mmCIF file of C-alpha atoms and ligand atoms in Angstrom:
data_model
loop_
_atom_site.group_PDB
_atom_site.id
_atom_site.type_symbol
_atom_site.label_atom_id
_atom_site.label_comp_id
_atom_site.label_asym_id
_atom_site.label_seq_id
_atom_site.Cartn_x
_atom_site.Cartn_y
_atom_site.Cartn_z
ATOM 1 C CA MET A 175 23.378 0.525 10.319
ATOM 2 C CA SER A 176 25.582 3.219 8.540
ATOM 3 C CA GLY A 177 24.731 6.687 7.550
ATOM 4 C CA THR A 178 24.645 5.734 3.973
ATOM 5 C CA ASP A 179 22.099 7.919 2.301
ATOM 6 C CA ILE A 180 21.419 7.044 -1.292
ATOM 7 C CA ALA A 181 19.544 9.234 -3.456
ATOM 8 C CA ALA A 182 16.523 7.589 -5.539
ATOM 9 C CA PRO A 183 15.299 9.661 -7.744
ATOM 10 C CA ALA A 184 14.936 6.919 -10.629
ATOM 11 C CA LEU A 185 12.421 5.535 -8.164
ATOM 12 C CA PRO A 186 8.593 6.643 -8.072
ATOM 13 C CA PRO A 187 6.865 7.337 -4.867
ATOM 14 C CA ILE A 188 6.696 4.437 -2.528
ATOM 15 C CA ILE A 189 4.061 4.550 0.068
ATOM 16 C CA ALA A 190 4.997 2.046 2.770
ATOM 17 C CA VAL A 191 2.241 1.238 5.292
ATOM 18 C CA PHE A 192 3.347 0.760 8.511
ATOM 19 C CA ASN A 193 2.869 0.483 12.479
ATOM 20 C CA HIS A 194 4.591 -2.091 14.143
ATOM 21 C CA LYS A 195 1.667 -3.450 15.789
ATOM 22 C CA GLY A 196 -0.498 -6.355 14.238
ATOM 23 C CA GLY A 197 -3.982 -6.169 13.875
ATOM 24 C CA VAL A 198 -4.306 -2.136 12.699
ATOM 25 C CA ALA A 199 -5.289 -2.706 9.345
ATOM 26 C CA LYS A 200 -2.080 -2.206 7.864
ATOM 27 C CA THR A 201 -2.784 -4.851 5.057
ATOM 28 C CA THR A 202 -6.365 -3.684 4.546
ATOM 29 C CA THR A 203 -5.031 -0.338 4.487
ATOM 30 C CA ALA A 204 -2.435 -0.628 1.502
ATOM 31 C CA ALA A 205 -4.647 -3.181 -0.479
ATOM 32 C CA ASN A 206 -7.541 -0.439 -0.606
ATOM 33 C CA LEU A 207 -5.191 2.687 -0.818
ATOM 34 C CA ALA A 208 -3.292 0.789 -3.819
ATOM 35 C CA THR A 209 -6.657 -0.308 -5.466
ATOM 36 C CA CYS A 210 -8.190 3.129 -5.026
ATOM 37 C CA LEU A 211 -4.795 4.974 -6.480
ATOM 38 C CA ALA A 212 -5.284 2.459 -9.631
ATOM 39 C CA ALA A 213 -9.144 3.430 -9.643
ATOM 40 C CA PHE A 214 -7.518 7.073 -10.160
ATOM 41 C CA GLY A 215 -5.854 5.894 -13.345
ATOM 42 C CA LEU A 216 -2.332 5.009 -11.754
ATOM 43 C CA LYS A 217 -0.288 2.237 -12.537
ATOM 44 C CA VAL A 218 0.210 0.882 -9.184
ATOM 45 C CA VAL A 219 2.178 -1.868 -7.845
ATOM 46 C CA LEU A 220 1.125 -3.152 -4.564
ATOM 47 C CA ILE A 221 4.574 -4.484 -3.047
ATOM 48 C CA ASP A 222 3.508 -7.574 -0.144
ATOM 49 C CA LEU A 223 6.667 -7.779 2.325
ATOM 50 C CA ASP A 224 4.488 -9.730 5.385
ATOM 51 C CA ALA A 225 5.245 -13.319 5.148
ATOM 52 C CA GLN A 226 1.518 -13.775 6.363
ATOM 53 C CA GLY A 227 0.648 -13.043 2.853
ATOM 54 C CA ASN A 228 -2.455 -11.706 3.396
ATOM 55 C CA ALA A 229 -2.504 -8.623 1.095
ATOM 56 C CA THR A 230 -1.807 -11.099 -1.595
ATOM 57 C CA ALA A 231 -4.479 -13.582 -0.446
ATOM 58 C CA GLY A 232 -6.956 -10.554 -0.318
ATOM 59 C CA PHE A 233 -7.014 -10.704 -4.280
ATOM 60 C CA GLY A 234 -7.306 -14.187 -4.483
ATOM 61 C CA VAL A 235 -3.939 -15.377 -4.836
ATOM 62 C CA LEU A 236 -4.128 -18.356 -3.056
ATOM 63 C CA PRO A 237 -1.893 -20.271 -2.348
ATOM 64 C CA LEU A 238 0.857 -17.986 -2.087
ATOM 65 C CA PRO A 239 3.418 -18.156 -5.431
ATOM 66 C CA ALA A 240 6.687 -19.874 -5.440
ATOM 67 C CA VAL A 241 8.514 -16.376 -6.477
ATOM 68 C CA GLY A 242 7.832 -12.905 -5.113
ATOM 69 C CA SER A 243 9.009 -10.157 -3.021
ATOM 70 C CA TYR A 244 11.148 -12.114 -1.316
ATOM 71 C CA ASP A 245 13.378 -12.869 -4.756
ATOM 72 C CA VAL A 246 13.521 -8.996 -5.709
ATOM 73 C CA LEU A 247 14.332 -8.009 -2.038
ATOM 74 C CA LEU A 248 17.115 -10.687 -1.616
ATOM 75 C CA GLY A 249 17.989 -9.539 -5.508
ATOM 76 C CA ASN A 250 17.489 -13.013 -6.849
ATOM 77 C CA SER A 251 14.981 -11.883 -9.535
ATOM 78 C CA GLU A 252 13.690 -8.860 -11.474
ATOM 79 C CA ILE A 253 10.532 -7.296 -10.947
ATOM 80 C CA GLU A 254 8.798 -8.407 -14.281
ATOM 81 C CA PRO A 255 8.904 -12.348 -13.658
ATOM 82 C CA VAL A 256 7.219 -12.163 -10.220
ATOM 83 C CA LEU A 257 4.653 -9.600 -11.114
ATOM 84 C CA ALA A 258 0.760 -11.257 -10.717
ATOM 85 C CA ALA A 259 -2.218 -9.366 -12.051
ATOM 86 C CA SER A 260 -4.495 -8.207 -9.261
ATOM 87 C CA GLY A 261 -7.355 -8.409 -11.720
ATOM 88 C CA PHE A 262 -7.865 -4.862 -11.479
ATOM 89 C CA PRO A 263 -7.074 -2.139 -14.666
ATOM 90 C CA GLY A 264 -3.618 -0.900 -13.340
ATOM 91 C CA LEU A 265 -2.649 -2.761 -10.152
ATOM 92 C CA SER A 266 -0.309 -5.326 -9.727
ATOM 93 C CA LEU A 267 1.330 -7.183 -6.730
ATOM 94 C CA LEU A 268 4.696 -8.244 -5.998
ATOM 95 C CA PRO A 269 3.181 -10.838 -3.952
ATOM 96 C CA ALA A 270 4.466 -12.546 -0.503
ATOM 97 C CA THR A 271 5.874 -15.903 -0.657
ATOM 98 C CA THR A 272 6.535 -18.162 2.601
ATOM 99 C CA ASP A 273 10.081 -17.645 1.856
ATOM 100 C CA LEU A 274 9.652 -13.642 3.721
ATOM 101 C CA ARG A 275 9.652 -16.143 6.825
ATOM 102 C CA LEU A 276 13.099 -16.401 5.792
ATOM 103 C CA ALA A 277 14.514 -13.045 5.172
ATOM 104 C CA GLU A 278 15.210 -11.915 8.577
ATOM 105 C CA LEU A 279 18.028 -14.252 9.289
ATOM 106 C CA GLN A 280 19.644 -13.793 5.764
ATOM 107 C CA LEU A 281 19.360 -9.711 5.992
ATOM 108 C CA ALA A 282 20.315 -9.930 9.278
ATOM 109 C CA THR A 283 24.299 -10.859 8.179
ATOM 110 C CA ASP A 284 25.363 -8.007 6.326
ATOM 111 C CA GLU A 285 25.640 -4.311 7.581
ATOM 112 C CA HIS A 286 24.500 -3.008 4.349
ATOM 113 C CA SER A 287 20.997 -5.113 4.033
ATOM 114 C CA HIS A 288 18.732 -2.374 5.053
ATOM 115 C CA LEU A 289 19.622 -1.145 1.357
ATOM 116 C CA GLN A 290 18.701 -4.556 -0.366
ATOM 117 C CA LEU A 291 15.152 -3.164 -1.476
ATOM 118 C CA ARG A 292 15.574 -0.170 -2.908
ATOM 119 C CA LYS A 293 18.627 -1.345 -4.478
ATOM 120 C CA SER A 294 16.974 -4.300 -6.300
ATOM 121 C CA LEU A 295 13.695 -1.783 -6.909
ATOM 122 C CA THR A 296 16.216 0.764 -8.407
ATOM 123 C CA GLU A 297 18.337 -1.282 -11.040
ATOM 124 C CA HIS A 298 14.904 -3.717 -12.047
ATOM 125 C CA HIS A 299 13.255 0.191 -12.959
ATOM 126 C CA LEU A 300 9.939 -0.588 -10.609
ATOM 127 C CA SER A 301 9.344 2.997 -12.422
ATOM 128 C CA ARG A 302 8.515 0.995 -15.420
ATOM 129 C CA TRP A 303 5.511 -0.450 -13.786
ATOM 130 C CA ALA A 304 4.361 1.703 -11.459
ATOM 131 C CA ASP A 305 3.477 5.358 -11.050
ATOM 132 C CA ILE A 306 3.493 4.618 -7.585
ATOM 133 C CA ALA A 307 3.965 1.840 -5.167
ATOM 134 C CA VAL A 308 2.743 0.935 -1.669
ATOM 135 C CA ILE A 309 4.184 -1.550 0.599
ATOM 136 C CA ASP A 310 2.313 -3.923 2.809
ATOM 137 C CA CYS A 311 4.917 -3.989 5.899
ATOM 138 C CA PRO A 312 5.064 -6.649 8.771
ATOM 139 C CA PRO A 313 3.914 -6.207 11.738
ATOM 140 C CA SER A 314 7.696 -5.811 13.403
ATOM 141 C CA LEU A 315 10.797 -3.670 13.870
ATOM 142 C CA GLY A 316 13.107 -5.770 12.126
ATOM 143 C CA MET A 317 15.236 -6.074 8.682
ATOM 144 C CA VAL A 318 12.099 -6.482 6.098
ATOM 145 C CA THR A 319 10.438 -3.348 7.771
ATOM 146 C CA ALA A 320 14.206 -1.553 7.881
ATOM 147 C CA ASN A 321 14.147 -2.342 4.146
ATOM 148 C CA ALA A 322 10.302 -0.931 3.232
ATOM 149 C CA LEU A 323 11.091 2.021 5.400
ATOM 150 C CA THR A 324 14.749 2.034 3.134
ATOM 151 C CA ALA A 325 12.906 1.725 0.004
ATOM 152 C CA ALA A 326 10.093 4.343 0.909
ATOM 153 C CA SER A 327 9.377 8.126 0.063
ATOM 154 C CA HIS A 328 6.110 8.124 2.520
ATOM 155 C CA VAL A 329 4.796 6.210 5.786
ATOM 156 C CA VAL A 330 1.287 5.901 6.108
ATOM 157 C CA ILE A 331 0.368 4.600 9.607
ATOM 158 C CA PRO A 332 -3.134 2.469 10.290
ATOM 159 C CA ALA A 333 -3.720 3.244 13.814
ATOM 160 C CA ARG A 334 -6.570 1.878 16.095
ATOM 161 C CA PRO A 335 -7.655 4.376 18.761
ATOM 162 C CA ASP A 336 -7.397 2.149 21.631
ATOM 163 C CA PRO A 337 -5.751 3.126 24.850
ATOM 164 C CA TYR A 338 -2.842 1.222 24.087
ATOM 165 C CA THR A 339 -2.403 2.976 20.901
ATOM 166 C CA HIS A 340 0.150 5.311 22.331
ATOM 167 C CA GLU A 341 2.821 3.527 23.107
ATOM 168 C CA GLY A 342 2.332 1.641 19.640
ATOM 169 C CA LEU A 343 2.440 5.013 17.685
ATOM 170 C CA VAL A 344 5.654 6.482 19.874
ATOM 171 C CA ASN A 345 8.006 3.177 19.453
ATOM 172 C CA THR A 346 6.710 3.172 15.110
ATOM 173 C CA TRP A 347 7.718 6.640 15.082
ATOM 174 C CA HIS A 348 10.882 6.538 16.924
ATOM 175 C CA GLU A 349 11.589 3.774 14.080
ATOM 176 C CA ILE A 350 10.766 5.885 11.232
ATOM 177 C CA LYS A 351 12.644 8.531 12.672
ATOM 178 C CA ARG A 352 16.163 7.099 13.070
ATOM 179 C CA LEU A 353 15.507 5.248 9.760
ATOM 180 C CA LYS A 354 14.941 9.059 8.683
ATOM 181 C CA GLU A 355 18.272 10.392 10.407
ATOM 182 C CA THR A 356 20.672 7.558 9.260
ATOM 183 C CA VAL A 357 19.391 6.176 5.530
ATOM 184 C CA ASN A 358 16.652 7.581 4.677
ATOM 185 C CA SER A 359 16.313 11.624 4.394
ATOM 186 C CA ARG A 360 13.841 11.206 2.137
ATOM 187 C CA LEU A 361 10.894 9.298 4.231
ATOM 188 C CA THR A 362 8.276 11.403 5.001
ATOM 189 C CA VAL A 363 5.116 10.915 6.971
ATOM 190 C CA ALA A 364 1.990 10.999 4.958
ATOM 191 C CA GLY A 365 -0.265 10.801 7.767
ATOM 192 C CA ILE A 366 -2.002 8.215 10.109
ATOM 193 C CA LEU A 367 -5.256 6.658 9.573
ATOM 194 C CA LEU A 368 -7.506 6.189 12.411
ATOM 195 C CA THR A 369 -8.579 2.660 11.465
ATOM 196 C CA MET A 370 -11.689 -0.014 12.770
ATOM 197 C CA VAL A 371 -13.149 2.655 14.715
ATOM 198 C CA THR A 372 -16.419 1.210 16.821
ATOM 199 C CA GLY A 373 -17.358 4.989 18.064
ATOM 200 C CA ASP A 374 -17.672 4.106 21.531
ATOM 201 C CA ALA A 375 -16.537 6.465 24.355
ATOM 202 C CA THR A 376 -12.887 5.723 25.537
ATOM 203 C CA GLU A 377 -12.097 5.842 21.328
ATOM 204 C CA THR A 378 -13.557 8.670 21.027
ATOM 205 C CA ASP A 379 -11.368 10.102 23.919
ATOM 206 C CA VAL A 380 -8.554 8.198 22.560
ATOM 207 C CA ALA A 381 -8.832 9.813 18.766
ATOM 208 C CA ARG A 382 -9.469 13.145 20.518
ATOM 209 C CA THR A 383 -5.975 12.846 22.260
ATOM 210 C CA MET A 384 -4.562 11.677 18.934
ATOM 211 C CA ARG A 385 -5.399 14.545 16.949
ATOM 212 C CA ALA A 386 -4.891 17.047 19.937
ATOM 213 C CA GLU A 387 -0.903 15.529 20.163
ATOM 214 C CA PHE A 388 -0.559 14.775 16.236
ATOM 215 C CA GLY A 389 -2.493 17.505 14.973
ATOM 216 C CA ASP A 390 -2.630 17.584 11.059
ATOM 217 C CA MET A 391 -0.726 14.375 10.866
ATOM 218 C CA VAL A 392 -3.937 12.810 11.375
ATOM 219 C CA TYR A 393 -6.131 12.166 8.763
ATOM 220 C CA LYS A 394 -9.735 14.069 8.702
ATOM 221 C CA VAL A 395 -11.084 10.887 7.467
ATOM 222 C CA MET A 396 -11.344 7.380 10.146
ATOM 223 C CA VAL A 397 -12.593 4.241 9.032
ATOM 224 C CA GLU A 398 -15.578 2.799 10.769
ATOM 225 C CA THR A 399 -15.416 -1.117 11.521
ATOM 226 C CA ASP A 400 -17.516 -2.711 9.211
ATOM 227 C CA PRO A 401 -18.216 -6.420 8.392
ATOM 228 C CA LYS A 402 -17.815 -5.731 4.518
ATOM 229 C CA VAL A 403 -14.073 -5.414 5.719
ATOM 230 C CA VAL A 404 -13.923 -9.262 6.499
ATOM 231 C CA GLU A 405 -16.543 -10.289 3.734
ATOM 232 C CA ALA A 406 -14.572 -8.324 1.055
ATOM 233 C CA ALA A 407 -11.448 -10.506 2.384
ATOM 234 C CA GLN A 408 -13.055 -13.631 2.015
ATOM 235 C CA ALA A 409 -14.299 -13.038 -1.184
ATOM 236 C CA GLY A 410 -10.326 -12.295 -2.244
ATOM 237 C CA VAL A 411 -11.167 -8.573 -3.573
ATOM 238 C CA PRO A 412 -10.620 -5.547 -1.495
ATOM 239 C CA VAL A 413 -14.005 -3.279 0.449
ATOM 240 C CA VAL A 414 -13.397 -1.073 -2.183
ATOM 241 C CA VAL A 415 -14.216 -3.137 -5.251
ATOM 242 C CA LEU A 416 -17.127 -4.784 -2.929
ATOM 243 C CA ASP A 417 -18.966 -2.373 -1.513
ATOM 244 C CA PRO A 418 -17.725 1.225 -2.884
ATOM 245 C CA ASP A 419 -20.473 2.911 -1.472
ATOM 246 C CA GLY A 420 -20.213 1.274 2.114
ATOM 247 C CA GLY A 421 -18.714 3.113 5.168
ATOM 248 C CA SER A 422 -15.309 1.987 4.533
ATOM 249 C CA GLY A 423 -15.224 1.779 0.961
ATOM 250 C CA ARG A 424 -16.019 5.537 0.866
ATOM 251 C CA ALA A 425 -13.595 6.295 3.522
ATOM 252 C CA TYR A 426 -10.660 4.486 2.143
ATOM 253 C CA VAL A 427 -11.554 6.730 -1.130
ATOM 254 C CA ALA A 428 -11.429 9.845 1.025
ATOM 255 C CA ALA A 429 -8.449 8.392 2.601
ATOM 256 C CA THR A 430 -6.658 8.180 -0.761
ATOM 257 C CA LEU A 431 -7.348 11.725 -1.592
ATOM 258 C CA GLU A 432 -5.533 12.792 1.729
ATOM 259 C CA LEU A 433 -3.153 10.861 0.620
ATOM 260 C CA LEU A 434 -2.517 12.115 -2.789
ATOM 261 C CA THR A 435 -2.935 15.610 -1.370
ATOM 262 C CA ARG A 436 -0.589 15.466 0.881
ATOM 263 C CA LEU A 437 1.735 13.870 -1.820
ATOM 264 C CA ALA A 438 0.893 16.960 -4.123
ATOM 265 C CA ALA A 439 2.321 19.236 -1.562
ATOM 266 C CA GLY A 440 0.293 21.902 -1.692
ATOM 267 C CA GLN A 441 -0.201 21.796 -5.926
ATOM 268 C CA PRO A 442 -3.773 21.166 -6.620
ATOM 269 C CA LEU A 443 -4.834 17.496 -7.914
ATOM 270 C CA PRO A 444 -5.307 17.498 -11.639
ATOM 271 C CA ASP A 445 -8.820 17.222 -13.187
ATOM 272 C CA GLY A 446 -10.907 13.869 -12.545
ATOM 273 C CA PHE A 447 -8.956 13.365 -9.211
ATOM 274 C CA ASN A 448 -12.063 13.067 -6.718
ATOM 275 C CA GLN A 449 -14.457 11.569 -5.454
ATOM 276 C CA ASP A 450 -16.806 11.284 -7.840
ATOM 277 C CA SER A 451 -14.808 10.182 -10.421
ATOM 278 C CA VAL A 452 -12.722 7.218 -8.359
ATOM 279 C CA LEU A 453 -16.405 5.978 -7.406
ATOM 280 C CA ASN A 454 -17.655 5.616 -10.209
ATOM 281 C CA THR A 455 -14.631 3.827 -11.522
ATOM 282 C CA LEU A 456 -15.130 1.276 -8.066
ATOM 283 C CA ARG A 457 -18.847 1.016 -9.203
ATOM 284 C CA ASP A 458 -17.878 -0.181 -12.390
ATOM 285 C CA TRP A 459 -15.399 -2.560 -11.339
ATOM 286 C CA ARG A 460 -18.127 -3.879 -9.203
ATOM 287 C CA ALA A 461 -20.595 -4.573 -11.510
ATOM 288 C CA ARG A 462 -17.929 -6.472 -13.788
ATOM 289 C CA LEU A 463 -16.460 -8.329 -10.421
ATOM 290 C CA PRO A 464 -16.854 -11.755 -11.903
ATOM 291 C CA ALA A 465 -15.006 -11.345 -14.739
ATOM 292 C CA LEU A 466 -12.379 -9.021 -13.213
ATOM 293 C CA GLN A 467 -11.736 -11.001 -10.327
ATOM 294 C CA ARG A 468 -7.931 -12.553 -11.020
ATOM 295 C CA ARG A 469 -7.442 -15.796 -12.190
ATOM 296 C CA PRO A 470 -4.054 -17.299 -12.335
ATOM 297 C CA THR A 471 -2.614 -17.668 -15.919
ATOM 298 C CA GLU A 472 -1.044 -20.605 -17.126
ATOM 299 C CA SER A 473 2.833 -19.317 -16.473
ATOM 300 C CA GLU A 474 1.712 -19.080 -13.034
ATOM 301 C CA ALA A 475 3.044 -21.246 -10.533
ATOM 302 C CA TRP A 476 0.213 -21.469 -8.137
ATOM 303 C CA ALA A 477 -2.911 -23.986 -8.161
ATOM 304 C CA ALA A 478 -6.075 -22.793 -9.310
ATOM 305 C CA VAL A 479 -8.002 -19.768 -7.237
ATOM 306 C CA PRO A 480 -11.050 -20.935 -5.388
ATOM 307 C CA LYS A 481 -14.066 -19.357 -7.506
ATOM 308 C CA ALA A 482 -16.185 -17.003 -5.256
ATOM 309 C CA TRP A 483 -19.005 -16.273 -7.702
ATOM 310 C CA ASP A 484 -20.565 -18.872 -9.384
ATOM 311 C CA ASP A 485 -22.319 -16.743 -12.066
ATOM 312 C CA ALA A 486 -18.749 -15.993 -13.427
ATOM 313 C CA GLU A 487 -18.422 -14.963 -16.834
ATOM 314 C CA PRO A 488 -16.003 -15.769 -19.130
ATOM 315 C CA HIS A 489 -12.476 -14.609 -17.926
ATOM 316 C CA ASP A 490 -11.067 -11.442 -20.174
ATOM 317 C CA ASP A 491 -7.194 -12.665 -20.383
ATOM 318 C CA TRP A 492 -4.824 -10.116 -18.599
ATOM 319 C CA THR A 493 -1.640 -8.708 -20.894
ATOM 320 C CA PRO A 494 0.788 -6.638 -19.077
ATOM 321 C CA GLU A 495 -0.201 -3.990 -21.221
ATOM 322 C CA ARG A 496 -3.069 -3.681 -19.352
ATOM 323 C CA LEU A 497 -1.123 -2.661 -16.872
ATOM 324 C CA THR A 498 -1.448 0.961 -18.285
ATOM 325 C CA PRO A 499 -4.120 2.961 -17.436
ATOM 326 C CA ALA A 500 -6.794 2.453 -19.920
ATOM 327 C CA GLU A 501 -8.341 6.071 -20.158
ATOM 328 C CA PRO A 502 -5.843 8.069 -22.400
ATOM 329 C CA ALA A 503 -7.241 11.021 -20.329
ATOM 330 C CA ARG A 504 -5.188 9.969 -17.746
ATOM 331 C CA LYS A 505 -1.836 9.878 -19.362
ATOM 332 C CA PHE A 506 -0.403 12.854 -17.959
ATOM 333 C CA THR A 507 -0.824 11.386 -14.386
ATOM 334 C CA MET A 508 2.191 10.161 -14.406
ATOM 335 C CA GLY A 509 4.344 13.431 -14.831
ATOM 336 C CA TRP A 510 1.804 15.089 -12.744
ATOM 337 C CA LEU A 511 2.743 12.809 -9.633
ATOM 338 C CA ALA A 512 6.641 13.058 -10.430
ATOM 339 C CA GLY A 513 6.586 16.495 -10.121
ATOM 340 C CA ALA A 514 4.268 16.669 -7.270
ATOM 341 C CA PHE A 515 6.610 14.221 -5.844
ATOM 342 C CA LEU A 516 9.351 16.246 -6.319
ATOM 343 C CA ALA A 517 7.905 19.352 -4.987
ATOM 344 C CA GLY A 518 6.680 17.106 -2.225
ATOM 345 C CA LEU A 519 10.542 16.511 -1.634
ATOM 346 C CA ALA A 520 11.246 19.760 -1.937
ATOM 347 C CA LEU A 521 8.580 21.222 0.792
ATOM 348 C CA GLY A 522 9.127 17.823 2.774
ATOM 349 C CA ALA A 523 9.939 19.522 5.919
ATOM 350 C CA GLY A 524 6.389 20.549 6.557
ATOM 351 C CA LEU A 525 5.016 16.774 6.502
ATOM 352 C CA ALA A 526 8.456 15.059 8.040
ATOM 353 C CA LEU A 527 8.975 13.986 11.080
ATOM 354 C CA THR A 528 8.415 17.345 13.446
ATOM 355 C CA ILE A 529 6.304 15.592 16.434
ATOM 356 C CA ALA A 530 9.195 13.090 18.039
ATOM 357 C CA GLY A 531 11.969 15.722 17.858
HETATM 358 N N1 ADP B 154 -12.955 -1.226 9.196
HETATM 359 C C1 ADP B 154 -12.677 -2.688 9.514
HETATM 360 N N2 ADP B 154 -13.899 -3.562 9.950
HETATM 361 C C2 ADP B 154 -13.919 -4.809 10.650
HETATM 362 N N3 ADP B 154 -13.153 -5.663 9.992
HETATM 363 C C3 ADP B 154 -11.469 -5.255 9.944
HETATM 364 C C4 ADP B 154 -11.373 -3.347 9.072
HETATM 365 N N4 ADP B 154 -10.400 -3.239 9.061
HETATM 366 C C5 ADP B 154 -9.774 -4.391 8.918
HETATM 367 N N5 ADP B 154 -10.257 -5.765 9.207
HETATM 368 C C6 ADP B 154 -10.039 -6.955 9.762
HETATM 369 O O1 ADP B 154 -9.193 -6.879 11.243
HETATM 370 C C7 ADP B 154 -8.272 -7.548 10.804
HETATM 371 C C8 ADP B 154 -6.754 -7.260 10.631
HETATM 372 O O2 ADP B 154 -6.871 -6.370 9.677
HETATM 373 P P1 ADP B 154 -5.346 -6.019 8.841
HETATM 374 O O3 ADP B 154 -5.489 -5.290 7.723
HETATM 375 O O4 ADP B 154 -4.983 -7.424 8.812
HETATM 376 O O5 ADP B 154 -4.506 -5.735 10.119
HETATM 377 P P2 ADP B 154 -2.519 -5.654 10.314
HETATM 378 O O6 ADP B 154 -2.140 -6.155 9.103
HETATM 379 O O7 ADP B 154 -2.159 -4.174 10.639
HETATM 380 O O8 ADP B 154 -2.531 -6.836 11.122
HETATM 381 C C9 ADP B 154 -8.334 -8.400 9.394
HETATM 382 O O9 ADP B 154 -9.528 -9.549 9.834
HETATM 383 C C10 ADP B 154 -9.076 -7.543 8.522
HETATM 384 O O10 ADP B 154 -10.433 -8.276 7.559
HETATM 385 MG MG1 MG B 155 -1.064 -7.395 8.067
#
């Protein structure tokens, strides 16, 4: 991989959710952060880069569509034709397709192929669709992950506080550092989120050790193990909507606020960016769930989504206009986020990779 490092001012903040280990709640974290960001009134695109398609399926998009992030990644499609509605205002999906399995081999042939996703998202104007994007990464250090981390401005690392976590984190950290030094100097670690915490004694020890080693890099909030997460995945909705006031729902709301605070790099968050406001929106979505839950439009290339709620109300048809935040009062958010993001870049060293070196 050569030392090409192109500036990407045309891109919105892009948060890659990455840990090279599987089963650490990457997908759950990506989906719930993206949903909370939308509940704050932001336009959000969740990019599913894992061929398993769990983030896509987690919004009821099953079977996986015929076109999606793979086509954008390889430069074969613009963003708009493959964008799928999540059902929730402001949040759209760049869905996974089974073709993503082929991407590793296809990308391995070209020296500059780690730049492919960043190039496509820039050329195809991701910023028209997103104030902020979240990428669900696969559990590997291959070319798809390299593309995600080359396109990203920030990376959030979910980690379980188990005794094997340390080695996984070190590998993850080295990969991030390598990409930051070679191809993406703007990449900033926006924190380590402890997930699936059961609270047993060993875990508590590991969590304490991680906080001692990584300091403020570890989020104050931890996401506890919560059966509602699995229930939500089965129902095809994120847990922050299914159970906004439950343990994991509230934890993901708090984690999103911590993420935004890190992105703002010292600037205060705008009015309305607080726990109560986002919880109210999520409760409202919960109350309207049968109507909000996404269903395929006629033009979409996949079969009917199984209905999770029998008492479904008539579906409120989804249109691209509705990707715009519903509340005009929040229109300032894009300008704020862009400003905060630039400030974050300027102050990036503070949050950047200070530990691995
Ligand atoms: N807080 C949690 N409580 C209970 N189960 C969880 C929690 N977070 C994730 N899970 C479950 O653990 C499994 C792995 O999570 P997932 O987000 O798919 O991890 P990854 O993407 O890192 O492989 C999934 O079945 C998911 O529903
Ligand atoms: Mg996953």
